[in-house]
mmCIF file of C-alpha atoms in Angstrom:
data_model
loop_
_atom_site.group_PDB
_atom_site.id
_atom_site.type_symbol
_atom_site.label_atom_id
_atom_site.label_comp_id
_atom_site.label_asym_id
_atom_site.label_seq_id
_atom_site.Cartn_x
_atom_site.Cartn_y
_atom_site.Cartn_z
ATOM 1 C CA MET A 1 102.365 89.294 113.365
ATOM 2 C CA PRO A 2 98.600 90.057 111.462
ATOM 3 C CA ALA A 3 97.470 93.335 110.575
ATOM 4 C CA ASP A 4 95.178 95.243 112.944
ATOM 5 C CA ASP A 5 91.699 96.605 111.801
ATOM 6 C CA LYS A 6 93.610 100.205 111.872
ATOM 7 C CA LEU A 7 95.770 99.298 109.269
ATOM 8 C CA LEU A 8 93.161 97.026 107.104
ATOM 9 C CA SER A 9 91.724 100.007 106.580
ATOM 10 C CA LEU A 10 94.121 101.748 105.661
ATOM 11 C CA MET A 11 95.522 99.750 103.351
ATOM 12 C CA ARG A 12 91.767 99.886 102.056
ATOM 13 C CA SER A 13 92.361 103.446 101.234
ATOM 14 C CA VAL A 14 94.997 103.338 98.740
ATOM 15 C CA ASP A 15 95.474 101.408 95.953
ATOM 16 C CA THR A 16 98.021 98.263 95.190
ATOM 17 C CA PRO A 17 101.250 100.822 93.670
ATOM 18 C CA THR A 18 100.831 102.824 97.029
ATOM 19 C CA ILE A 19 101.330 99.785 98.795
ATOM 20 C CA CYS A 20 104.303 98.091 96.663
ATOM 21 C CA ASN A 21 106.102 101.701 97.050
ATOM 22 C CA ALA A 22 105.638 101.432 100.888
ATOM 23 C CA LEU A 23 107.020 98.227 100.999
ATOM 24 C CA GLU A 24 110.145 99.653 99.322
ATOM 25 C CA LEU A 25 110.274 102.081 102.005
ATOM 26 C CA VAL A 26 110.292 98.822 104.503
ATOM 27 C CA ALA A 27 112.933 96.805 102.531
ATOM 28 C CA GLY A 28 115.102 100.036 101.899
ATOM 29 C CA ARG A 29 115.256 99.652 98.275
ATOM 30 C CA ARG A 30 113.258 98.448 95.091
ATOM 31 C CA LEU A 31 111.274 95.251 94.595
ATOM 32 C CA GLY A 32 111.428 93.188 91.321
ATOM 33 C CA GLU A 33 109.129 90.281 93.778
ATOM 34 C CA GLY A 34 105.718 89.604 95.381
ATOM 35 C CA PHE A 35 103.502 91.663 92.919
ATOM 36 C CA THR A 36 101.664 90.203 89.690
ATOM 37 C CA ARG A 37 103.675 90.522 86.633
ATOM 38 C CA LYS A 38 101.321 90.670 84.168
ATOM 39 C CA PRO A 39 98.208 93.146 83.361
ATOM 40 C CA MET A 40 94.844 91.715 84.900
ATOM 41 C CA VAL A 41 91.270 92.576 84.185
ATOM 42 C CA ALA A 42 88.847 93.839 86.834
ATOM 43 C CA ALA A 43 85.449 92.746 87.105
ATOM 44 C CA ASP A 44 84.957 97.081 87.496
ATOM 45 C CA PRO A 45 87.782 99.073 88.241
ATOM 46 C CA LYS A 46 86.286 101.333 89.860
ATOM 47 C CA LEU A 47 85.806 99.030 92.678
ATOM 48 C CA PRO A 48 87.718 99.732 96.062
ATOM 49 C CA PRO A 49 90.881 97.440 96.657
ATOM 50 C CA ILE A 50 91.058 94.358 98.292
ATOM 51 C CA VAL A 51 92.277 93.727 101.268
ATOM 52 C CA GLY A 52 92.825 90.054 103.163
ATOM 53 C CA TYR A 53 94.279 86.636 104.061
ATOM 54 C CA ALA A 54 94.871 84.300 101.450
ATOM 55 C CA ARG A 55 92.787 81.410 101.115
ATOM 56 C CA THR A 56 94.625 79.114 98.286
ATOM 57 C CA ALA A 57 93.626 76.846 95.974
ATOM 58 C CA THR A 58 94.388 75.245 92.127
ATOM 59 C CA ILE A 59 91.761 74.672 89.605
ATOM 60 C CA ALA A 60 92.144 72.767 85.929
ATOM 61 C CA CYS A 61 89.624 73.515 83.337
ATOM 62 C CA SER A 62 90.652 72.437 79.827
ATOM 63 C CA ALA A 63 89.937 68.311 80.277
ATOM 64 C CA ILE A 64 87.611 66.580 82.046
ATOM 65 C CA PRO A 65 88.276 65.558 85.149
ATOM 66 C CA ARG A 66 89.387 61.628 85.708
ATOM 67 C CA GLU A 67 88.375 61.824 89.940
ATOM 68 C CA PRO A 68 85.202 60.458 90.645
ATOM 69 C CA ALA A 69 81.957 62.928 90.977
ATOM 70 C CA ASP A 70 82.106 61.916 95.110
ATOM 71 C CA ALA A 71 85.938 63.217 95.749
ATOM 72 C CA LEU A 72 84.953 66.019 93.676
ATOM 73 C CA ASN A 73 81.909 67.202 95.452
ATOM 74 C CA ALA A 74 83.933 66.225 98.983
ATOM 75 C CA ARG A 75 86.557 68.587 97.748
ATOM 76 C CA ARG A 76 84.348 71.090 96.673
ATOM 77 C CA LEU A 77 82.218 71.222 100.165
ATOM 78 C CA ALA A 78 86.344 71.100 101.722
ATOM 79 C CA TYR A 79 87.016 74.543 100.087
ATOM 80 C CA TYR A 80 84.172 75.889 101.408
ATOM 81 C CA GLU A 81 84.722 75.408 104.896
ATOM 82 C CA TYR A 82 88.156 76.344 104.538
ATOM 83 C CA ILE A 83 87.519 80.230 102.975
ATOM 84 C CA ALA A 84 84.487 80.494 105.133
ATOM 85 C CA ALA A 85 87.438 79.992 108.009
ATOM 86 C CA GLU A 86 88.906 82.558 109.898
ATOM 87 C CA PRO A 87 91.421 84.731 109.972
ATOM 88 C CA ARG A 88 89.256 87.272 108.356
ATOM 89 C CA PRO A 89 88.867 89.466 105.931
ATOM 90 C CA ALA A 90 89.587 86.705 103.656
ATOM 91 C CA VAL A 91 90.786 87.153 99.723
ATOM 92 C CA VAL A 92 90.548 83.834 97.538
ATOM 93 C CA VAL A 93 93.570 83.157 95.218
ATOM 94 C CA ILE A 94 93.305 81.153 92.629
ATOM 95 C CA GLU A 95 95.947 79.446 90.194
ATOM 96 C CA ASP A 96 94.500 77.883 87.243
ATOM 97 C CA GLU A 97 96.859 75.118 86.363
ATOM 98 C CA ASP A 98 96.379 74.450 82.712
ATOM 99 C CA GLU A 99 98.773 74.699 80.233
ATOM 100 C CA GLN A 100 96.010 77.724 78.552
ATOM 101 C CA SER A 101 95.174 79.208 81.448
ATOM 102 C CA GLY A 102 91.804 80.820 81.723
ATOM 103 C CA LEU A 103 89.992 78.634 79.086
ATOM 104 C CA GLY A 104 87.061 77.971 81.706
ATOM 105 C CA ALA A 105 85.918 80.532 84.400
ATOM 106 C CA PHE A 106 85.294 79.358 87.672
ATOM 107 C CA TRP A 107 84.227 82.736 88.503
ATOM 108 C CA GLY A 108 81.120 83.456 87.955
ATOM 109 C CA GLU A 109 77.424 84.869 89.017
ATOM 110 C CA VAL A 110 76.758 81.404 91.224
ATOM 111 C CA GLN A 111 80.346 81.767 92.741
ATOM 112 C CA VAL A 112 80.193 85.433 93.897
ATOM 113 C CA SER A 113 77.165 85.221 95.368
ATOM 114 C CA ILE A 114 78.286 82.073 97.276
ATOM 115 C CA HIS A 115 81.611 83.554 98.430
ATOM 116 C CA ARG A 116 80.541 87.364 99.032
ATOM 117 C CA GLY A 117 77.877 84.989 101.676
ATOM 118 C CA LEU A 118 80.301 83.138 103.113
ATOM 119 C CA GLY A 119 82.131 86.559 103.847
ATOM 120 C CA VAL A 120 85.267 86.590 101.417
ATOM 121 C CA ALA A 121 86.201 90.083 100.304
ATOM 122 C CA GLY A 122 87.362 89.180 96.639
ATOM 123 C CA GLY A 123 89.381 87.230 94.319
ATOM 124 C CA ILE A 124 92.563 87.272 92.329
ATOM 125 C CA THR A 125 93.442 84.277 89.692
ATOM 126 C CA ASN A 126 95.541 84.099 86.710
ATOM 127 C CA GLY A 127 92.038 82.305 84.951
ATOM 128 C CA SER A 128 89.785 83.782 83.991
ATOM 129 C CA ILE A 129 85.652 85.575 85.100
ATOM 130 C CA ARG A 130 82.465 85.770 83.671
ATOM 131 C CA ASP A 131 78.699 87.237 84.098
ATOM 132 C CA LEU A 132 80.577 90.681 83.799
ATOM 133 C CA GLY A 133 77.162 92.814 84.820
ATOM 134 C CA THR A 134 75.006 89.919 86.477
ATOM 135 C CA MET A 135 77.952 89.352 89.107
ATOM 136 C CA ASP A 136 77.120 91.116 92.742
ATOM 137 C CA ALA A 137 78.515 94.546 92.013
ATOM 138 C CA ASP A 138 80.326 94.691 95.161
ATOM 139 C CA PHE A 139 82.682 92.271 94.779
ATOM 140 C CA GLN A 140 85.805 92.869 93.477
ATOM 141 C CA LEU A 141 87.550 90.422 90.574
ATOM 142 C CA LEU A 142 91.210 90.286 89.608
ATOM 143 C CA ALA A 143 92.106 87.803 86.993
ATOM 144 C CA GLY A 144 94.120 87.008 83.820
ATOM 145 C CA SER A 145 91.372 86.957 81.221
ATOM 146 C CA VAL A 146 87.675 87.174 80.610
ATOM 147 C CA MET A 147 85.869 84.003 79.032
ATOM 148 C CA PRO A 148 82.161 83.157 78.391
ATOM 149 C CA SER A 149 82.246 79.285 79.690
ATOM 150 C CA HIS A 150 83.136 77.276 82.362
ATOM 151 C CA ALA A 151 84.409 74.384 80.676
ATOM 152 C CA HIS A 152 85.771 71.989 83.018
ATOM 153 C CA VAL A 153 86.361 73.555 85.612
ATOM 154 C CA HIS A 154 86.983 71.611 89.112
ATOM 155 C CA LEU A 155 89.183 72.391 91.575
ATOM 156 C CA THR A 156 92.517 70.406 92.042
ATOM 157 C CA ALA A 157 93.638 71.758 95.876
ATOM 158 C CA ILE A 158 93.047 74.192 98.674
ATOM 159 C CA ASP A 159 95.253 75.488 100.935
ATOM 160 C CA VAL A 160 98.354 75.212 99.328
ATOM 161 C CA THR A 161 101.023 77.830 97.877
ATOM 162 C CA VAL A 162 100.248 78.870 94.646
ATOM 163 C CA THR A 163 101.348 81.417 91.681
ATOM 164 C CA VAL A 164 99.353 83.739 90.247
ATOM 165 C CA LEU A 165 100.706 85.705 87.245
ATOM 166 C CA GLY A 166 104.747 85.648 89.159
ATOM 167 C CA MET A 167 102.864 86.250 92.477
ATOM 168 C CA ARG A 168 103.881 83.876 94.766
ATOM 169 C CA VAL A 169 100.735 83.365 97.641
ATOM 170 C CA LYS A 170 100.844 81.126 100.759
ATOM 171 C CA PRO A 171 98.071 80.373 102.429
ATOM 172 C CA GLY A 172 97.700 83.510 104.821
ATOM 173 C CA ASP A 173 99.211 85.584 103.316
ATOM 174 C CA LEU A 174 98.122 89.428 103.394
ATOM 175 C CA VAL A 175 97.128 90.404 99.849
ATOM 176 C CA HIS A 176 95.925 93.849 98.597
ATOM 177 C CA GLY A 177 94.967 94.231 95.071
ATOM 178 C CA ASP A 178 92.828 96.462 92.808
ATOM 179 C CA ARG A 179 92.559 97.182 88.847
ATOM 180 C CA HIS A 180 96.717 97.558 88.913
ATOM 181 C CA GLY A 181 97.155 94.273 89.781
ATOM 182 C CA ALA A 182 98.022 92.516 93.609
ATOM 183 C CA VAL A 183 100.953 92.615 95.528
ATOM 184 C CA THR A 184 101.545 90.303 98.816
ATOM 185 C CA VAL A 185 102.683 91.538 101.863
ATOM 186 C CA PRO A 186 105.441 89.722 103.772
ATOM 187 C CA PRO A 187 104.900 89.085 107.797
ATOM 188 C CA GLU A 188 107.908 90.943 108.550
ATOM 189 C CA MET A 189 106.590 93.824 107.096
ATOM 190 C CA ILE A 190 103.544 94.029 108.846
ATOM 191 C CA SER A 191 104.251 95.939 111.398
ATOM 192 C CA GLU A 192 106.020 98.440 109.616
ATOM 193 C CA LEU A 193 103.577 99.029 106.488
ATOM 194 C CA GLY A 194 101.379 101.744 108.335
ATOM 195 C CA HIS A 195 104.484 104.407 108.762
ATOM 196 C CA ALA A 196 105.446 103.522 105.044
ATOM 197 C CA ILE A 197 102.487 104.395 103.747
ATOM 198 C CA ASP A 198 101.564 107.376 105.609
ATOM 199 C CA LEU A 199 105.390 108.656 104.288
ATOM 200 C CA VAL A 200 104.887 107.602 100.621
ATOM 201 C CA GLN A 201 101.705 109.803 100.857
ATOM 202 C CA ARG A 202 103.299 112.740 102.984
ATOM 203 C CA ARG A 203 106.724 112.385 100.857
ATOM 204 C CA GLU A 204 104.558 112.717 96.860
ATOM 205 C CA ARG A 205 102.700 115.576 98.275
ATOM 206 C CA PRO A 206 105.198 118.254 97.733
ATOM 207 C CA VAL A 207 105.637 117.263 93.978
ATOM 208 C CA ILE A 208 102.394 116.999 92.996
ATOM 209 C CA ASP A 209 101.119 119.683 94.664
ATOM 210 C CA ALA A 210 103.679 122.251 92.932
ATOM 211 C CA ALA A 211 103.193 120.403 89.727
ATOM 212 C CA HIS A 212 99.389 121.726 89.558
ATOM 213 C CA ARG A 213 100.273 125.007 90.662
ATOM 214 C CA PRO A 214 100.261 128.184 88.154
ATOM 215 C CA GLY A 215 103.195 128.608 86.646
ATOM 216 C CA PHE A 216 105.055 125.227 87.498
ATOM 217 C CA ASN A 217 108.187 124.764 85.949
ATOM 218 C CA VAL A 218 111.835 123.210 86.436
ATOM 219 C CA GLU A 219 112.943 125.497 88.871
ATOM 220 C CA ALA A 220 109.612 124.688 90.717
ATOM 221 C CA LEU A 221 110.208 121.291 90.139
ATOM 222 C CA LYS A 222 113.335 121.259 92.141
ATOM 223 C CA ARG A 223 111.880 123.152 95.114
ATOM 224 C CA ALA A 224 109.090 120.232 95.631
ATOM 225 C CA TRP A 225 111.962 117.912 94.975
ATOM 226 C CA SER A 226 114.058 119.297 97.297
ATOM 227 C CA GLU A 227 111.341 119.359 100.003
ATOM 228 C CA MET A 228 110.214 115.735 98.665
ATOM 229 C CA GLU A 229 113.973 114.575 99.843
ATOM 230 C CA LYS A 230 113.971 116.555 103.559
ATOM 231 C CA ILE A 231 110.777 114.042 104.456
ATOM 232 C CA VAL A 232 112.217 111.043 105.744
ATOM 233 C CA SER A 233 110.453 110.162 108.538
#
């Protein structure tokens, strides 16, 4: 089932670790998959999370493309049509397939302007980004690195399953990302995610509040922890 506007808004209000915690509550166990497994660079760490349905693509950067220019141009135009389509919001997830990922940056001032204009909410890649400080300030990118050149960057496929820093993403997957990294939301967990987010926040509050009160000690921690464990629904 797709996420409704209320859930999407709630997801934008919390960070990616909270989403990961909420997914564990829904699953009833700790999870070791579904999220990025290496540190990422955020274009602006202060921007709010990006949330949306994945539009996926693969790129290569290190070598001159062997395909003719008209084939590359046709794929690029098809890609723009693809990312502009429903459902919204859309988050573009791009896998750099090169052995040395990130040699050339797909994302920079021009691509950010295009994607923002087409209504894309943000981008996630194991590749690189550039033009920090000149791209649109309200468009978040999460990337594997920062590089100065675009090298020979070109699209190799669109609307395919990709893997970005250990996170496997299928076209249409619901994705959440911020300066911590990114995570996918399994379709079967969407209906319970809103309640799980609320539960995570309510369960953490007794311990956090107690820890900030004067005179906090181990006994106070035990009481707060006991209160936390009583919050189960």
